[in-house]
Coordinates of N, CA and C in Angstrom, one line a residue:
M1 N 13.4 -13.8 6.5 CA 13.9 -12.9 5.4 C 14.5 -11.6 6.1
D2 N 15.6 -11.3 5.6 CA 16.2 -10.1 6.2 C 15.6 -8.8 5.7
E3 N 15.8 -7.6 6.3 CA 15.2 -6.5 6.0 C 15.7 -5.9 4.6
E4 N 16.9 -6.2 4.1 CA 17.4 -5.7 2.8 C 16.6 -6.5 1.8
T5 N 16.4 -7.7 1.8 CA 15.7 -8.6 0.8 C 14.2 -8.1 0.8
F6 N 13.6 -7.8 2.0 CA 12.2 -7.4 2.1 C 12.1 -6.1 1.5
R7 N 12.9 -5.0 1.9 CA 12.9 -3.9 1.1 C 13.0 -3.8 -0.3
A8 N 13.9 -4.7 -0.8 CA 14.1 -4.8 -2.2 C 12.8 -5.2 -2.9
I9 N 12.2 -6.2 -2.6 CA 10.9 -6.7 -3.0 C 9.8 -5.5 -2.9
A10 N 9.8 -4.8 -1.8 CA 8.8 -3.7 -1.5 C 9.1 -2.7 -2.7
E11 N 10.3 -2.4 -2.8 CA 10.7 -1.3 -3.9 C 10.3 -1.8 -5.2
D12 N 10.6 -3.1 -5.6 CA 10.2 -3.5 -7.0 C 8.7 -3.5 -7.1
I13 N 7.9 -3.8 -6.0 CA 6.4 -3.8 -6.3 C 6.0 -2.4 -6.4
F14 N 6.6 -1.4 -5.7 CA 6.2 0.0 -5.7 C 6.5 0.5 -7.1
N15 N 7.7 0.2 -7.6 CA 8.2 0.6 -8.8 C 7.4 0.2 -10.1
A16 N 6.8 -1.0 -9.7 CA 6.0 -1.8 -10.9 C 4.5 -1.3 -11.1
L17 N 4.2 -0.3 -10.0 CA 2.7 0.2 -10.1 C 2.5 1.0 -11.4
P18 N 1.4 1.0 -11.8 CA 1.1 1.8 -13.1 C 1.7 3.3 -13.0
A19 N 2.1 3.6 -14.2 CA 2.6 5.0 -14.2 C 1.8 6.2 -13.8
G20 N 0.5 5.9 -14.1 CA -0.4 6.9 -13.7 C -0.6 7.1 -12.1
F21 N -0.3 6.0 -11.6 CA -0.4 5.9 -9.9 C 0.9 6.5 -9.4
L22 N 2.0 6.2 -10.0 CA 3.2 6.8 -9.5 C 3.2 8.3 -9.7
K23 N 2.8 8.7 -10.9 CA 2.8 10.2 -11.1 C 1.9 10.9 -10.0
L24 N 0.9 10.4 -9.6 CA 0.1 10.9 -8.6 C 0.6 10.9 -7.2
M25 N 1.5 10.0 -7.0 CA 2.1 9.8 -5.5 C 3.4 10.4 -5.4
Q26 N 3.1 11.7 -5.0 CA 4.3 12.6 -4.9 C 4.6 12.7 -3.4
N27 N 5.9 12.8 -3.0 CA 6.3 13.0 -1.7 C 5.8 12.0 -0.7
V28 N 5.9 10.8 -1.2 CA 5.6 9.5 -0.4 C 6.8 8.7 -0.2
V29 N 7.0 8.4 1.2 CA 8.2 7.5 1.5 C 7.7 6.2 2.0
V30 N 8.2 5.1 1.6 CA 7.9 3.8 2.1 C 9.0 3.4 3.1
V31 N 8.5 3.1 4.4 CA 9.5 2.8 5.4 C 9.3 1.3 5.8
I32 N 10.3 0.5 5.9 CA 10.2 -0.8 6.5 C 10.7 -0.9 7.9
E33 N 9.8 -1.4 8.7 CA 10.2 -1.5 10.2 C 9.8 -3.0 10.5
D34 N 10.4 -3.5 11.6 CA 10.1 -4.8 12.0 C 8.7 -4.9 12.6
F35 N 8.3 -3.9 13.5 CA 7.0 -3.9 14.1 C 6.7 -2.3 14.2
A36 N 5.2 -2.2 14.3 CA 4.8 -0.8 14.6 C 5.2 -0.5 16.0
P37 N 5.6 0.9 16.2 CA 6.0 1.2 17.6 C 4.8 1.1 18.6
E38 N 5.2 0.7 19.8 CA 4.2 0.4 20.8 C 3.2 1.5 21.0
Q39 N 3.6 2.8 20.9 CA 2.8 3.9 21.3 C 1.7 4.0 20.1
Q40 N 2.1 3.4 18.7 CA 1.1 3.5 17.7 C 0.1 2.3 17.9
L41 N 0.6 1.2 18.5 CA -0.4 0.2 18.7 C -1.4 0.6 19.8
V42 N -0.9 1.2 20.8 CA -1.8 1.8 22.0 C -2.7 2.6 21.5
A43 N -2.3 3.6 20.6 CA -3.2 4.7 20.1 C -4.3 4.1 19.1
M44 N -4.0 3.0 18.6 CA -5.0 2.3 17.7 C -5.8 1.2 18.3
D45 N -5.4 1.0 19.6 CA -6.1 -0.1 20.4 C -5.9 -1.4 19.8
I46 N -4.7 -1.6 19.4 CA -4.2 -3.0 18.8 C -3.4 -3.5 19.8
R47 N -3.8 -5.0 20.3 CA -3.2 -5.6 21.3 C -2.0 -6.4 21.0
S48 N -1.9 -6.8 19.7 CA -0.8 -7.7 19.3 C 0.0 -7.0 18.2
P49 N 1.3 -6.8 18.3 CA 2.1 -6.2 17.2 C 1.9 -6.8 15.9
Y50 N 1.4 -8.1 15.8 CA 1.2 -9.0 14.5 C -0.1 -8.6 13.9
H51 N -0.9 -7.8 14.6 CA -2.1 -7.4 14.0 C -2.1 -6.1 13.1
L52 N -1.0 -5.5 13.1 CA -0.8 -4.3 12.2 C 0.3 -4.6 11.3
L53 N -0.2 -4.6 10.0 CA 0.7 -5.0 8.9 C 1.4 -3.9 8.2
G54 N 0.7 -2.8 8.2 CA 1.0 -1.5 7.6 C 0.2 -0.4 8.0
L55 N 0.8 0.9 7.7 CA 0.0 2.0 8.2 C 0.4 3.2 7.3
Y56 N -0.6 3.9 6.8 CA -0.4 5.1 6.0 C -0.4 6.4 7.1
E57 N 0.6 7.2 7.0 CA 0.6 8.4 7.9 C 0.8 9.5 6.9
G58 N -0.2 10.4 6.8 CA -0.2 11.6 6.0 C -1.6 12.2 5.7
R59 N -1.7 12.9 4.8 CA -3.1 13.6 4.5 C -3.4 13.1 3.1
P60 N -4.5 12.3 3.1 CA -5.0 11.8 1.6 C -5.2 12.9 0.6
I61 N -4.8 12.5 -0.7 CA -5.0 13.6 -1.7 C -6.3 14.2 -1.8
T62 N -7.3 13.5 -1.3 CA -8.6 13.9 -1.3 C -8.9 15.0 -0.3
E63 N -8.0 15.4 0.6 CA -8.2 16.3 1.6 C -7.1 17.4 1.4
R64 N -6.4 17.5 0.2 CA -5.3 18.4 0.0 C -5.9 19.7 -0.7
E65 N -5.0 20.7 -0.4 CA -5.4 21.9 -1.4 C -4.8 21.9 -2.7
A66 N -5.2 22.7 -3.7 CA -4.6 22.7 -5.0 C -3.1 22.9 -4.9
V67 N -2.7 23.8 -4.2 CA -1.2 24.2 -3.8 C -0.9 23.7 -2.6
D68 N -0.2 22.7 -2.4 CA 0.2 22.1 -1.1 C 1.7 21.9 -1.1
S69 N 2.3 22.9 -1.3 CA 3.9 22.8 -1.3 C 4.3 23.1 0.0
G70 N 5.7 22.6 0.1 CA 6.4 22.7 1.4 C 5.9 21.8 2.5
T71 N 5.1 20.9 2.3 CA 4.7 19.9 3.4 C 5.6 18.7 3.6
L72 N 5.6 18.1 4.7 CA 6.3 17.0 4.9 C 6.0 15.8 4.0
P73 N 6.8 14.7 3.9 CA 6.2 13.6 3.0 C 5.3 13.0 3.8
D74 N 4.4 12.2 3.0 CA 3.6 11.1 3.5 C 4.4 9.9 3.8
F75 N 3.9 9.0 4.7 CA 4.8 7.7 5.0 C 3.8 6.6 4.9
I76 N 4.3 5.5 4.1 CA 3.6 4.3 4.1 C 4.6 3.4 5.0
H77 N 4.2 2.9 6.1 CA 5.0 2.0 6.9 C 4.5 0.4 6.6
L78 N 5.5 -0.4 6.4 CA 5.3 -1.8 6.2 C 6.0 -2.5 7.3
Y79 N 5.3 -3.4 8.1 CA 5.9 -3.9 9.2 C 6.3 -5.4 8.9
R80 N 7.6 -5.6 8.7 CA 8.2 -6.7 8.1 C 7.8 -8.1 8.8
I81 N 8.0 -8.2 10.2 CA 7.7 -9.4 10.8 C 6.3 -9.8 10.8
P82 N 5.3 -8.9 11.0 CA 3.9 -9.3 11.0 C 3.5 -9.8 9.4
I83 N 4.1 -9.1 8.4 CA 3.9 -9.5 7.1 C 4.4 -10.9 6.8
L84 N 5.6 -11.1 7.3 CA 6.2 -12.4 7.2 C 5.3 -13.5 7.9
A85 N 4.8 -13.1 9.0 CA 4.0 -14.2 9.7 C 2.7 -14.5 9.0
M86 N 2.1 -13.4 8.4 CA 1.0 -13.5 7.7 C 1.3 -14.4 6.4
Q87 N 2.5 -14.2 5.7 CA 2.8 -15.0 4.6 C 2.9 -16.6 5.1
Q88 N 3.5 -16.9 6.2 CA 3.6 -18.1 6.7 C 2.1 -18.8 6.9
R89 N 1.3 -18.0 7.4 CA -0.1 -18.6 7.7 C -0.9 -18.7 6.4
S90 N -0.7 -17.7 5.5 CA -1.6 -17.9 4.3 C -1.1 -18.8 3.2
G91 N 0.2 -19.2 3.2 CA 0.8 -19.8 2.0 C 0.9 -19.0 0.8
E92 N 0.6 -17.7 0.8 CA 0.8 -16.9 -0.3 C 2.3 -16.6 -0.6
T93 N 2.7 -16.2 -1.7 CA 4.1 -15.8 -1.7 C 4.4 -14.4 -1.0
I94 N 5.6 -14.3 -0.7 CA 5.9 -13.0 0.1 C 5.6 -11.8 -0.7
E95 N 5.8 -11.9 -2.1 CA 5.5 -10.9 -3.0 C 4.1 -10.5 -3.0
A96 N 3.2 -11.5 -2.9 CA 1.8 -11.2 -2.8 C 1.4 -10.5 -1.6
C97 N 2.0 -11.0 -0.5 CA 1.6 -10.4 0.8 C 2.1 -9.0 1.0
I98 N 3.3 -8.6 0.5 CA 3.8 -7.3 0.7 C 2.9 -6.5 -0.4
S99 N 2.6 -6.9 -1.5 CA 1.8 -6.2 -2.6 C 0.4 -5.9 -2.0
D100 N -0.2 -6.8 -1.2 CA -1.5 -6.7 -0.7 C -1.5 -5.6 0.3
V101 N -0.4 -5.5 1.2 CA -0.4 -4.6 2.2 C 0.0 -3.1 1.7
L102 N 0.8 -3.2 0.8 CA 1.4 -1.9 0.1 C 0.3 -1.3 -0.7
I103 N -0.5 -2.1 -1.4 CA -1.7 -1.5 -2.2 C -2.8 -1.0 -1.3
H104 N -3.0 -1.7 -0.1 CA -4.0 -1.3 0.8 C -3.7 0.2 1.4
E105 N -2.4 0.3 1.7 CA -1.9 1.6 2.3 C -1.9 2.7 1.2
I106 N -1.6 2.3 0.0 CA -1.7 3.2 -1.1 C -3.2 3.7 -1.2
G107 N -4.1 2.9 -1.0 CA -5.5 3.1 -1.1 C -5.8 4.2 -0.1
H108 N -5.3 4.3 1.0 CA -5.5 5.2 2.1 C -4.9 6.7 1.4
Y109 N -3.8 6.5 0.8 CA -3.2 7.8 0.3 C -4.2 8.4 -0.6
F110 N -4.9 7.7 -1.5 CA -5.9 8.1 -2.4 C -7.3 8.5 -1.7
G111 N -7.4 8.3 -0.3 CA -8.5 8.7 0.4 C -9.6 7.7 0.6
F112 N -9.2 6.4 0.4 CA -10.2 5.3 0.7 C -10.1 4.9 2.1
S113 N -11.2 4.7 2.7 CA -11.2 4.1 4.2 C -11.0 2.6 4.3
D114 N -10.6 2.2 5.3 CA -10.5 0.6 5.5 C -11.7 -0.1 5.1
A115 N -12.9 0.3 5.3 CA -14.1 -0.4 4.9 C -14.1 -0.4 3.2
Q116 N -13.8 0.7 2.7 CA -13.8 0.7 1.3 C -12.7 -0.1 0.6
M117 N -11.5 -0.1 1.3 CA -10.4 -1.0 0.8 C -10.7 -2.4 1.0
E118 N -11.5 -2.8 2.1 CA -11.8 -4.2 2.2 C -12.9 -4.6 1.2
A119 N -13.7 -3.8 1.0 CA -14.8 -4.0 -0.1 C -14.1 -4.2 -1.5
I120 N -13.2 -3.3 -1.8 CA -12.4 -3.5 -3.1 C -11.7 -4.7 -3.2
E121 N -10.9 -4.9 -2.1 CA -10.1 -6.2 -2.0 C -11.0 -7.5 -2.2
A122 N -12.1 -7.4 -1.5 CA -13.0 -8.7 -1.5 C -13.5 -8.8 -3.1
E123 N -13.9 -7.8 -3.6 CA -14.4 -7.9 -5.1 C -13.3 -8.3 -6.0
Q124 N -12.0 -7.8 -5.8 CA -10.9 -8.2 -6.7 C -10.4 -9.5 -6.4
C125 N -10.4 -10.1 -5.1 CA -9.9 -11.3 -4.8 C -10.9 -12.4 -4.5
G126 N -12.0 -12.2 -4.9 CA -13.1 -13.2 -4.7 C -13.3 -13.6 -3.2
G127 N -13.2 -12.5 -2.3 CA -13.5 -12.7 -1.0 C -12.2 -13.0 -0.2
R128 N -11.1 -13.3 -0.8 CA -9.8 -13.4 -0.1 C -9.4 -12.2 0.6
K129 N -9.2 -12.3 1.9 CA -8.7 -11.2 2.6 C -7.2 -11.0 2.3
M130 N -7.0 -9.5 2.0 CA -5.7 -9.2 1.6 C -4.8 -9.0 2.7

């Protein structure tokens, strides 16, 4: 799947989020990249670029001041090729895979840790890894 189609699907999923979430998500940019940069993988001690599907970069809203103007945007990175590989392995639709990763990273924006997100995902999906 080419980057343009992948991006369009991700945008549709993002824009379909409940209005309450979208209203709270200010100054967030979703970036589509083929893989995470090598220096990011090294910093996170990730050996295979296929093991990082997405990444939230920014300051969660739980750590912000009441007036937090003039700050740079937060970024949600979606790594296209690892997500496509996950989709092939899982048999899920590409929309479901992109949605799983995007919602996981949005959880970090709202201050949830990986462990908290995994617990929520397990509860919502009957133990299916998102």
